[in-house]
Short mmCIF file of N, CA and C in Angstrom, two decimals:
data_model
loop_
_atom_site.label_atom_id
_atom_site.label_comp_id
_atom_site.label_asym_id
_atom_site.label_seq_id
_atom_site.Cartn_x
_atom_site.Cartn_y
_atom_site.Cartn_z
N MET A 17 0.85 -1.16 0.00
CA MET A 17 0.00 0.00 0.00
C MET A 17 0.90 1.23 0.00
N SER A 18 0.51 2.23 -0.77
CA SER A 18 1.31 3.45 -0.84
C SER A 18 0.95 4.37 0.33
N LYS A 19 1.70 5.46 0.48
CA LYS A 19 1.45 6.36 1.59
C LYS A 19 0.15 7.14 1.42
N HIS A 20 -0.43 7.13 0.22
CA HIS A 20 -1.70 7.82 -0.02
C HIS A 20 -2.90 6.89 0.17
N GLY A 21 -2.69 5.66 0.56
CA GLY A 21 -3.78 4.73 0.80
C GLY A 21 -4.21 3.96 -0.44
N GLU A 22 -3.50 4.11 -1.57
CA GLU A 22 -3.85 3.39 -2.78
C GLU A 22 -3.27 1.98 -2.73
N ILE A 23 -3.99 1.05 -3.29
CA ILE A 23 -3.49 -0.32 -3.35
C ILE A 23 -2.56 -0.43 -4.55
N THR A 24 -1.38 -0.94 -4.31
CA THR A 24 -0.39 -1.09 -5.38
C THR A 24 0.02 -2.54 -5.48
N GLY A 25 0.71 -2.86 -6.54
CA GLY A 25 1.23 -4.21 -6.72
C GLY A 25 0.15 -5.22 -7.08
N PRO A 26 0.42 -6.51 -6.87
CA PRO A 26 -0.51 -7.57 -7.27
C PRO A 26 -1.85 -7.50 -6.54
N ALA A 27 -1.91 -6.95 -5.34
CA ALA A 27 -3.17 -6.87 -4.59
C ALA A 27 -4.19 -5.97 -5.31
N ARG A 28 -3.70 -5.08 -6.15
CA ARG A 28 -4.56 -4.17 -6.89
C ARG A 28 -5.50 -4.93 -7.83
N TYR A 29 -5.11 -6.07 -8.31
CA TYR A 29 -5.88 -6.83 -9.30
C TYR A 29 -6.85 -7.81 -8.68
N ASN A 30 -6.91 -7.91 -7.38
CA ASN A 30 -7.82 -8.85 -6.73
C ASN A 30 -9.28 -8.44 -6.89
N ASN A 31 -9.57 -7.18 -7.15
CA ASN A 31 -10.94 -6.72 -7.26
C ASN A 31 -11.48 -6.78 -8.69
N LEU A 32 -10.75 -7.38 -9.63
CA LEU A 32 -11.23 -7.46 -11.00
C LEU A 32 -12.49 -8.30 -11.11
N SER A 33 -12.59 -9.34 -10.32
CA SER A 33 -13.80 -10.17 -10.39
C SER A 33 -15.01 -9.38 -9.91
N SER A 34 -14.84 -8.57 -8.87
CA SER A 34 -15.98 -7.77 -8.40
C SER A 34 -16.31 -6.67 -9.41
N CYS A 35 -15.31 -6.17 -10.11
CA CYS A 35 -15.54 -5.15 -11.14
C CYS A 35 -16.32 -5.74 -12.30
N SER A 36 -15.95 -6.93 -12.76
CA SER A 36 -16.68 -7.55 -13.86
C SER A 36 -18.08 -7.97 -13.43
N GLU A 37 -18.23 -8.36 -12.16
CA GLU A 37 -19.54 -8.70 -11.63
C GLU A 37 -20.43 -7.45 -11.61
N PHE A 38 -19.85 -6.31 -11.22
CA PHE A 38 -20.60 -5.06 -11.23
C PHE A 38 -21.03 -4.69 -12.64
N ARG A 39 -20.15 -4.87 -13.61
CA ARG A 39 -20.49 -4.57 -15.00
C ARG A 39 -21.60 -5.48 -15.51
N ARG A 40 -21.54 -6.75 -15.15
CA ARG A 40 -22.58 -7.69 -15.54
C ARG A 40 -23.94 -7.29 -14.97
N LYS A 41 -23.95 -6.92 -13.69
CA LYS A 41 -25.20 -6.50 -13.06
C LYS A 41 -25.71 -5.19 -13.66
N LEU A 42 -24.81 -4.27 -13.94
CA LEU A 42 -25.19 -3.02 -14.55
C LEU A 42 -25.78 -3.26 -15.94
N ARG A 43 -25.19 -4.16 -16.71
CA ARG A 43 -25.71 -4.51 -18.02
C ARG A 43 -27.11 -5.11 -17.91
N ARG A 44 -27.30 -6.01 -16.94
CA ARG A 44 -28.61 -6.63 -16.73
C ARG A 44 -29.66 -5.58 -16.37
N VAL A 45 -29.33 -4.70 -15.43
CA VAL A 45 -30.28 -3.66 -15.01
C VAL A 45 -30.60 -2.73 -16.18
N THR A 46 -29.59 -2.38 -16.96
CA THR A 46 -29.81 -1.51 -18.11
C THR A 46 -30.77 -2.14 -19.10
N VAL A 47 -30.55 -3.41 -19.43
CA VAL A 47 -31.43 -4.09 -20.39
C VAL A 47 -32.84 -4.23 -19.82
N VAL A 48 -32.94 -4.59 -18.55
CA VAL A 48 -34.25 -4.80 -17.93
C VAL A 48 -35.08 -3.52 -17.95
N PHE A 49 -34.45 -2.37 -17.76
CA PHE A 49 -35.19 -1.12 -17.77
C PHE A 49 -35.24 -0.46 -19.14
N ALA A 50 -34.20 -0.61 -19.94
CA ALA A 50 -34.15 0.07 -21.23
C ALA A 50 -35.13 -0.51 -22.24
N VAL A 51 -35.30 -1.81 -22.26
CA VAL A 51 -36.19 -2.43 -23.25
C VAL A 51 -37.64 -1.97 -23.06
N PRO A 52 -38.22 -2.08 -21.85
CA PRO A 52 -39.60 -1.60 -21.71
C PRO A 52 -39.74 -0.09 -21.93
N CYS A 53 -38.76 0.68 -21.48
CA CYS A 53 -38.82 2.13 -21.68
C CYS A 53 -38.72 2.47 -23.17
N GLY A 54 -37.85 1.78 -23.88
CA GLY A 54 -37.73 2.00 -25.32
C GLY A 54 -38.98 1.61 -26.07
N LEU A 55 -39.59 0.49 -25.69
CA LEU A 55 -40.84 0.07 -26.33
C LEU A 55 -41.97 1.05 -26.02
N LEU A 56 -42.03 1.53 -24.80
CA LEU A 56 -43.05 2.50 -24.44
C LEU A 56 -42.86 3.80 -25.22
N LEU A 57 -41.63 4.27 -25.32
CA LEU A 57 -41.35 5.48 -26.08
C LEU A 57 -41.71 5.30 -27.55
N ALA A 58 -41.35 4.16 -28.13
CA ALA A 58 -41.69 3.90 -29.52
C ALA A 58 -43.20 3.85 -29.72
N ALA A 59 -43.92 3.24 -28.78
CA ALA A 59 -45.38 3.15 -28.89
C ALA A 59 -46.01 4.54 -28.81
N VAL A 60 -45.49 5.39 -27.92
CA VAL A 60 -46.02 6.76 -27.81
C VAL A 60 -45.75 7.54 -29.09
N ILE A 61 -44.54 7.41 -29.63
CA ILE A 61 -44.21 8.12 -30.87
C ILE A 61 -45.09 7.63 -32.01
N LEU A 62 -45.28 6.31 -32.10
CA LEU A 62 -46.11 5.77 -33.17
C LEU A 62 -47.58 6.13 -32.98
N TYR A 63 -48.06 6.08 -31.74
CA TYR A 63 -49.47 6.38 -31.49
C TYR A 63 -49.80 7.84 -31.73
N ARG A 64 -48.91 8.71 -31.26
CA ARG A 64 -49.14 10.14 -31.40
C ARG A 64 -48.97 10.62 -32.84
N GLY A 65 -48.26 9.86 -33.64
CA GLY A 65 -48.10 10.21 -35.04
C GLY A 65 -47.11 11.32 -35.29
N PHE A 66 -46.04 11.37 -34.50
CA PHE A 66 -45.01 12.37 -34.74
C PHE A 66 -44.45 12.18 -36.14
N PRO A 67 -44.12 13.26 -36.83
CA PRO A 67 -43.61 13.12 -38.20
C PRO A 67 -42.26 12.41 -38.21
N LEU A 68 -42.14 11.48 -39.13
CA LEU A 68 -40.89 10.75 -39.31
C LEU A 68 -40.40 10.98 -40.74
N PRO A 69 -39.11 10.84 -40.97
CA PRO A 69 -38.60 11.11 -42.32
C PRO A 69 -39.13 10.09 -43.33
N PRO A 70 -39.31 10.52 -44.59
CA PRO A 70 -39.78 9.60 -45.62
C PRO A 70 -38.67 8.64 -46.04
N CYS A 71 -39.06 7.61 -46.76
CA CYS A 71 -38.09 6.64 -47.28
C CYS A 71 -37.21 7.31 -48.32
N LEU A 72 -35.91 7.25 -48.14
CA LEU A 72 -34.97 7.90 -49.05
C LEU A 72 -35.00 7.23 -50.42
N LEU A 73 -35.06 5.91 -50.47
CA LEU A 73 -35.07 5.20 -51.75
C LEU A 73 -36.32 5.58 -52.56
N HIS A 74 -37.47 5.63 -51.91
CA HIS A 74 -38.69 5.98 -52.63
C HIS A 74 -38.67 7.45 -53.05
N SER A 75 -38.11 8.31 -52.22
CA SER A 75 -38.04 9.74 -52.56
C SER A 75 -37.16 9.97 -53.78
N VAL A 76 -36.08 9.21 -53.90
CA VAL A 76 -35.14 9.42 -54.99
C VAL A 76 -35.56 8.67 -56.26
N THR A 77 -35.97 7.41 -56.11
CA THR A 77 -36.21 6.57 -57.29
C THR A 77 -37.69 6.31 -57.58
N GLY A 78 -38.56 6.47 -56.59
CA GLY A 78 -39.97 6.13 -56.77
C GLY A 78 -40.25 4.64 -56.58
N ILE A 79 -39.24 3.87 -56.18
CA ILE A 79 -39.38 2.43 -55.95
C ILE A 79 -39.68 2.20 -54.48
N TYR A 80 -40.66 1.33 -54.21
CA TYR A 80 -40.98 0.96 -52.84
C TYR A 80 -40.00 -0.12 -52.38
N CYS A 81 -39.31 0.13 -51.28
CA CYS A 81 -38.40 -0.88 -50.73
C CYS A 81 -39.19 -1.81 -49.80
N ILE A 82 -38.52 -2.78 -49.20
CA ILE A 82 -39.24 -3.71 -48.32
C ILE A 82 -39.73 -3.03 -47.05
N GLY A 83 -39.12 -1.92 -46.68
CA GLY A 83 -39.51 -1.23 -45.46
C GLY A 83 -40.52 -0.13 -45.66
N CYS A 84 -40.80 0.24 -46.93
CA CYS A 84 -41.78 1.30 -47.18
C CYS A 84 -43.13 0.88 -46.61
N GLY A 85 -43.70 1.73 -45.79
CA GLY A 85 -44.98 1.45 -45.17
C GLY A 85 -44.86 0.75 -43.83
N ALA A 86 -43.64 0.37 -43.43
CA ALA A 86 -43.47 -0.34 -42.15
C ALA A 86 -43.80 0.55 -40.97
N THR A 87 -43.42 1.81 -41.04
CA THR A 87 -43.74 2.73 -39.95
C THR A 87 -45.25 2.93 -39.85
N ARG A 88 -45.89 3.08 -41.01
CA ARG A 88 -47.35 3.20 -41.00
C ARG A 88 -48.00 1.93 -40.46
N ALA A 89 -47.45 0.78 -40.84
CA ALA A 89 -48.00 -0.48 -40.35
C ALA A 89 -47.86 -0.57 -38.83
N LEU A 90 -46.71 -0.16 -38.30
CA LEU A 90 -46.52 -0.16 -36.85
C LEU A 90 -47.47 0.82 -36.17
N ARG A 91 -47.69 1.97 -36.80
CA ARG A 91 -48.64 2.94 -36.24
C ARG A 91 -50.04 2.34 -36.18
N TYR A 92 -50.42 1.64 -37.24
CA TYR A 92 -51.74 1.00 -37.25
C TYR A 92 -51.81 -0.12 -36.21
N LEU A 93 -50.72 -0.87 -36.05
CA LEU A 93 -50.73 -1.95 -35.06
C LEU A 93 -50.86 -1.42 -33.64
N VAL A 94 -50.19 -0.31 -33.35
CA VAL A 94 -50.30 0.30 -32.02
C VAL A 94 -51.73 0.74 -31.76
N ARG A 95 -52.43 1.14 -32.81
CA ARG A 95 -53.83 1.56 -32.68
C ARG A 95 -54.81 0.41 -32.89
N LEU A 96 -54.28 -0.82 -33.03
CA LEU A 96 -55.07 -2.05 -33.20
C LEU A 96 -55.94 -2.01 -34.47
N ARG A 97 -55.41 -1.43 -35.51
CA ARG A 97 -56.09 -1.39 -36.81
C ARG A 97 -55.34 -2.34 -37.75
N PHE A 98 -55.67 -3.61 -37.64
CA PHE A 98 -54.92 -4.67 -38.31
C PHE A 98 -55.07 -4.67 -39.82
N ALA A 99 -56.25 -4.38 -40.33
CA ALA A 99 -56.45 -4.38 -41.79
C ALA A 99 -55.60 -3.30 -42.45
N GLU A 100 -55.55 -2.11 -41.84
CA GLU A 100 -54.72 -1.05 -42.40
C GLU A 100 -53.24 -1.39 -42.30
N ALA A 101 -52.86 -2.06 -41.21
CA ALA A 101 -51.46 -2.46 -41.05
C ALA A 101 -51.06 -3.46 -42.13
N LEU A 102 -51.93 -4.41 -42.41
CA LEU A 102 -51.66 -5.36 -43.50
C LEU A 102 -51.54 -4.65 -44.83
N SER A 103 -52.37 -3.66 -45.03
CA SER A 103 -52.35 -2.91 -46.28
C SER A 103 -51.07 -2.07 -46.41
N ALA A 104 -50.54 -1.56 -45.31
CA ALA A 104 -49.36 -0.70 -45.37
C ALA A 104 -48.09 -1.50 -45.67
N ASN A 105 -47.92 -2.65 -45.03
CA ASN A 105 -46.73 -3.48 -45.27
C ASN A 105 -47.03 -4.90 -44.82
N LEU A 106 -47.24 -5.76 -45.76
CA LEU A 106 -47.58 -7.15 -45.48
C LEU A 106 -46.42 -7.92 -44.86
N LEU A 107 -45.21 -7.58 -45.26
CA LEU A 107 -44.03 -8.33 -44.82
C LEU A 107 -43.76 -8.17 -43.32
N ILE A 108 -44.21 -7.08 -42.75
CA ILE A 108 -43.94 -6.83 -41.33
C ILE A 108 -44.57 -7.90 -40.44
N PHE A 109 -45.65 -8.51 -40.90
CA PHE A 109 -46.31 -9.54 -40.10
C PHE A 109 -45.50 -10.84 -40.06
N PHE A 110 -44.55 -11.00 -40.96
CA PHE A 110 -43.68 -12.16 -40.94
C PHE A 110 -42.39 -11.87 -40.17
N TRP A 111 -41.91 -10.63 -40.26
CA TRP A 111 -40.65 -10.27 -39.62
C TRP A 111 -40.83 -9.82 -38.17
N LEU A 112 -41.95 -9.21 -37.85
CA LEU A 112 -42.18 -8.69 -36.50
C LEU A 112 -42.16 -9.77 -35.42
N PRO A 113 -42.76 -10.94 -35.65
CA PRO A 113 -42.67 -11.98 -34.61
C PRO A 113 -41.23 -12.44 -34.34
N LEU A 114 -40.38 -12.48 -35.36
CA LEU A 114 -38.97 -12.83 -35.15
C LEU A 114 -38.29 -11.78 -34.27
N PHE A 115 -38.54 -10.52 -34.59
CA PHE A 115 -37.96 -9.43 -33.80
C PHE A 115 -38.47 -9.45 -32.37
N ALA A 116 -39.78 -9.65 -32.21
CA ALA A 116 -40.38 -9.67 -30.87
C ALA A 116 -39.84 -10.84 -30.05
N TRP A 117 -39.67 -12.01 -30.66
CA TRP A 117 -39.14 -13.17 -29.96
C TRP A 117 -37.71 -12.89 -29.47
N GLU A 118 -36.88 -12.33 -30.35
CA GLU A 118 -35.49 -12.06 -29.98
C GLU A 118 -35.41 -11.00 -28.88
N LEU A 119 -36.25 -9.98 -28.97
CA LEU A 119 -36.27 -8.94 -27.94
C LEU A 119 -36.72 -9.52 -26.61
N ALA A 120 -37.75 -10.34 -26.63
CA ALA A 120 -38.24 -10.98 -25.40
C ALA A 120 -37.19 -11.92 -24.82
N ARG A 121 -36.47 -12.63 -25.69
CA ARG A 121 -35.43 -13.55 -25.22
C ARG A 121 -34.32 -12.79 -24.51
N ILE A 122 -33.86 -11.71 -25.10
CA ILE A 122 -32.80 -10.90 -24.50
C ILE A 122 -33.26 -10.29 -23.18
N TRP A 123 -34.49 -9.77 -23.16
CA TRP A 123 -35.00 -9.13 -21.96
C TRP A 123 -35.19 -10.13 -20.83
N LEU A 124 -35.77 -11.29 -21.12
CA LEU A 124 -35.98 -12.30 -20.08
C LEU A 124 -34.66 -12.86 -19.56
N GLN A 125 -33.68 -13.00 -20.46
CA GLN A 125 -32.37 -13.47 -20.02
C GLN A 125 -31.72 -12.46 -19.08
N ALA A 126 -31.87 -11.18 -19.38
CA ALA A 126 -31.32 -10.16 -18.49
C ALA A 126 -32.08 -10.12 -17.17
N LEU A 127 -33.37 -10.31 -17.23
CA LEU A 127 -34.19 -10.27 -16.02
C LEU A 127 -33.93 -11.46 -15.11
N ARG A 128 -33.86 -12.65 -15.68
CA ARG A 128 -33.70 -13.87 -14.88
C ARG A 128 -32.25 -14.26 -14.65
N GLY A 129 -31.33 -13.73 -15.46
CA GLY A 129 -29.93 -14.09 -15.31
C GLY A 129 -29.54 -15.39 -15.99
N ARG A 130 -30.47 -15.98 -16.71
CA ARG A 130 -30.19 -17.22 -17.45
C ARG A 130 -31.11 -17.25 -18.66
N ALA A 131 -30.81 -18.10 -19.61
CA ALA A 131 -31.64 -18.21 -20.82
C ALA A 131 -32.99 -18.82 -20.46
N VAL A 132 -34.06 -18.16 -20.88
CA VAL A 132 -35.42 -18.63 -20.64
C VAL A 132 -36.03 -19.13 -21.94
N LEU A 133 -35.90 -18.34 -22.98
CA LEU A 133 -36.41 -18.72 -24.30
C LEU A 133 -35.27 -19.23 -25.16
N PRO A 134 -35.52 -20.20 -26.01
CA PRO A 134 -34.45 -20.68 -26.89
C PRO A 134 -34.10 -19.65 -27.96
N ASN A 135 -32.85 -19.66 -28.36
CA ASN A 135 -32.36 -18.76 -29.38
C ASN A 135 -32.86 -19.23 -30.75
N ILE A 136 -33.24 -18.28 -31.60
CA ILE A 136 -33.65 -18.63 -32.96
C ILE A 136 -32.40 -18.96 -33.75
N ARG A 137 -32.34 -20.17 -34.23
CA ARG A 137 -31.19 -20.58 -35.04
C ARG A 137 -31.43 -20.16 -36.48
N LEU A 138 -30.66 -19.22 -36.93
CA LEU A 138 -30.79 -18.76 -38.31
C LEU A 138 -29.82 -19.57 -39.17
N SER A 139 -30.32 -20.67 -39.68
CA SER A 139 -29.50 -21.50 -40.54
C SER A 139 -29.30 -20.79 -41.87
N ARG A 140 -28.39 -21.31 -42.64
CA ARG A 140 -28.11 -20.70 -43.94
C ARG A 140 -29.35 -20.74 -44.83
N SER A 141 -30.08 -21.83 -44.80
CA SER A 141 -31.27 -21.93 -45.65
C SER A 141 -32.35 -20.95 -45.20
N LEU A 142 -32.50 -20.75 -43.89
CA LEU A 142 -33.48 -19.77 -43.41
C LEU A 142 -33.07 -18.36 -43.79
N MET A 143 -31.79 -18.05 -43.70
CA MET A 143 -31.31 -16.72 -44.09
C MET A 143 -31.57 -16.48 -45.58
N ILE A 144 -31.32 -17.50 -46.40
CA ILE A 144 -31.57 -17.37 -47.84
C ILE A 144 -33.06 -17.19 -48.10
N LEU A 145 -33.90 -17.94 -47.38
CA LEU A 145 -35.35 -17.82 -47.53
C LEU A 145 -35.82 -16.42 -47.15
N LEU A 146 -35.31 -15.87 -46.05
CA LEU A 146 -35.69 -14.51 -45.64
C LEU A 146 -35.24 -13.47 -46.67
N LEU A 147 -34.04 -13.63 -47.19
CA LEU A 147 -33.52 -12.69 -48.19
C LEU A 147 -34.32 -12.77 -49.48
N VAL A 148 -34.59 -13.99 -49.96
CA VAL A 148 -35.35 -14.16 -51.20
C VAL A 148 -36.77 -13.63 -51.03
N SER A 149 -37.40 -13.90 -49.87
CA SER A 149 -38.76 -13.40 -49.65
C SER A 149 -38.78 -11.87 -49.62
N ALA A 150 -37.77 -11.26 -49.03
CA ALA A 150 -37.72 -9.80 -48.97
C ALA A 150 -37.53 -9.21 -50.37
N LEU A 151 -36.63 -9.79 -51.15
CA LEU A 151 -36.40 -9.28 -52.51
C LEU A 151 -37.60 -9.52 -53.42
N LEU A 152 -38.24 -10.67 -53.27
CA LEU A 152 -39.44 -10.97 -54.06
C LEU A 152 -40.58 -10.01 -53.69
N PHE A 153 -40.72 -9.74 -52.41
CA PHE A 153 -41.73 -8.79 -51.96
C PHE A 153 -41.47 -7.41 -52.54
N MET A 154 -40.21 -6.99 -52.54
CA MET A 154 -39.86 -5.68 -53.09
C MET A 154 -40.15 -5.63 -54.59
N LEU A 155 -39.84 -6.69 -55.30
CA LEU A 155 -40.10 -6.73 -56.74
C LEU A 155 -41.60 -6.69 -57.02
N LEU A 156 -42.36 -7.54 -56.33
CA LEU A 156 -43.79 -7.65 -56.60
C LEU A 156 -44.57 -6.39 -56.23
N ARG A 157 -44.16 -5.70 -55.17
CA ARG A 157 -44.92 -4.52 -54.75
C ARG A 157 -44.69 -3.33 -55.67
N ASN A 158 -43.72 -3.43 -56.58
CA ASN A 158 -43.47 -2.35 -57.52
C ASN A 158 -44.05 -2.62 -58.91
N LEU A 159 -44.69 -3.78 -59.09
CA LEU A 159 -45.33 -4.07 -60.37
C LEU A 159 -46.65 -3.31 -60.47
N PRO A 160 -46.94 -2.74 -61.66
CA PRO A 160 -48.13 -1.88 -61.78
C PRO A 160 -49.43 -2.62 -62.10
N TRP A 161 -49.47 -3.94 -62.01
CA TRP A 161 -50.66 -4.70 -62.39
C TRP A 161 -51.38 -5.24 -61.16
N GLN A 162 -52.66 -5.59 -61.39
CA GLN A 162 -53.44 -6.25 -60.36
C GLN A 162 -52.91 -7.66 -60.19
N PRO A 163 -52.84 -8.26 -59.09
CA PRO A 163 -53.16 -7.81 -57.73
C PRO A 163 -51.97 -7.22 -57.01
N PHE A 164 -50.86 -7.00 -57.73
CA PHE A 164 -49.62 -6.56 -57.08
C PHE A 164 -49.69 -5.13 -56.58
N VAL A 165 -50.57 -4.31 -57.15
CA VAL A 165 -50.68 -2.92 -56.69
C VAL A 165 -51.16 -2.85 -55.24
N TYR A 166 -51.79 -3.90 -54.76
CA TYR A 166 -52.25 -3.91 -53.37
C TYR A 166 -51.10 -4.11 -52.37
N LEU A 167 -49.95 -4.53 -52.86
CA LEU A 167 -48.79 -4.69 -51.99
C LEU A 167 -48.08 -3.36 -51.72
N ALA A 168 -48.32 -2.36 -52.55
CA ALA A 168 -47.71 -1.05 -52.35
C ALA A 168 -48.36 -0.35 -51.17
N PRO A 169 -47.60 0.42 -50.40
CA PRO A 169 -48.19 1.09 -49.24
C PRO A 169 -49.18 2.19 -49.63
#
């Protein structure tokens, strides 16, 4: 120990385990409180209808991307208007459950300190299927014929 009361030498490193334990607990507390607060904030923003920026790809090219209409769909979902949400972006109903599952898994793991829900295994074939479905959706929603015009937001 030095004359100023500081721990020096090898004894200084004995508290590393308590430091990492503190960081782990801080991370858990942050996730446990940040996820619900973030979801609540997002729901308020979506419900109140605060203006959000338009899609850059659609503004520049006139092409609807896979995300065009997703914000409107989420706004409709927060207001429990499911038909309008389907009309705004059909793909969100396939992707949103995956996102919700992963968010719930992370939050419950932080809350309980152990894995509660199983991790979604994204195999190569599933990743290819998600990518192909997204690209096909983007292609089809930009076709000017019936029934594809209903896929546009």
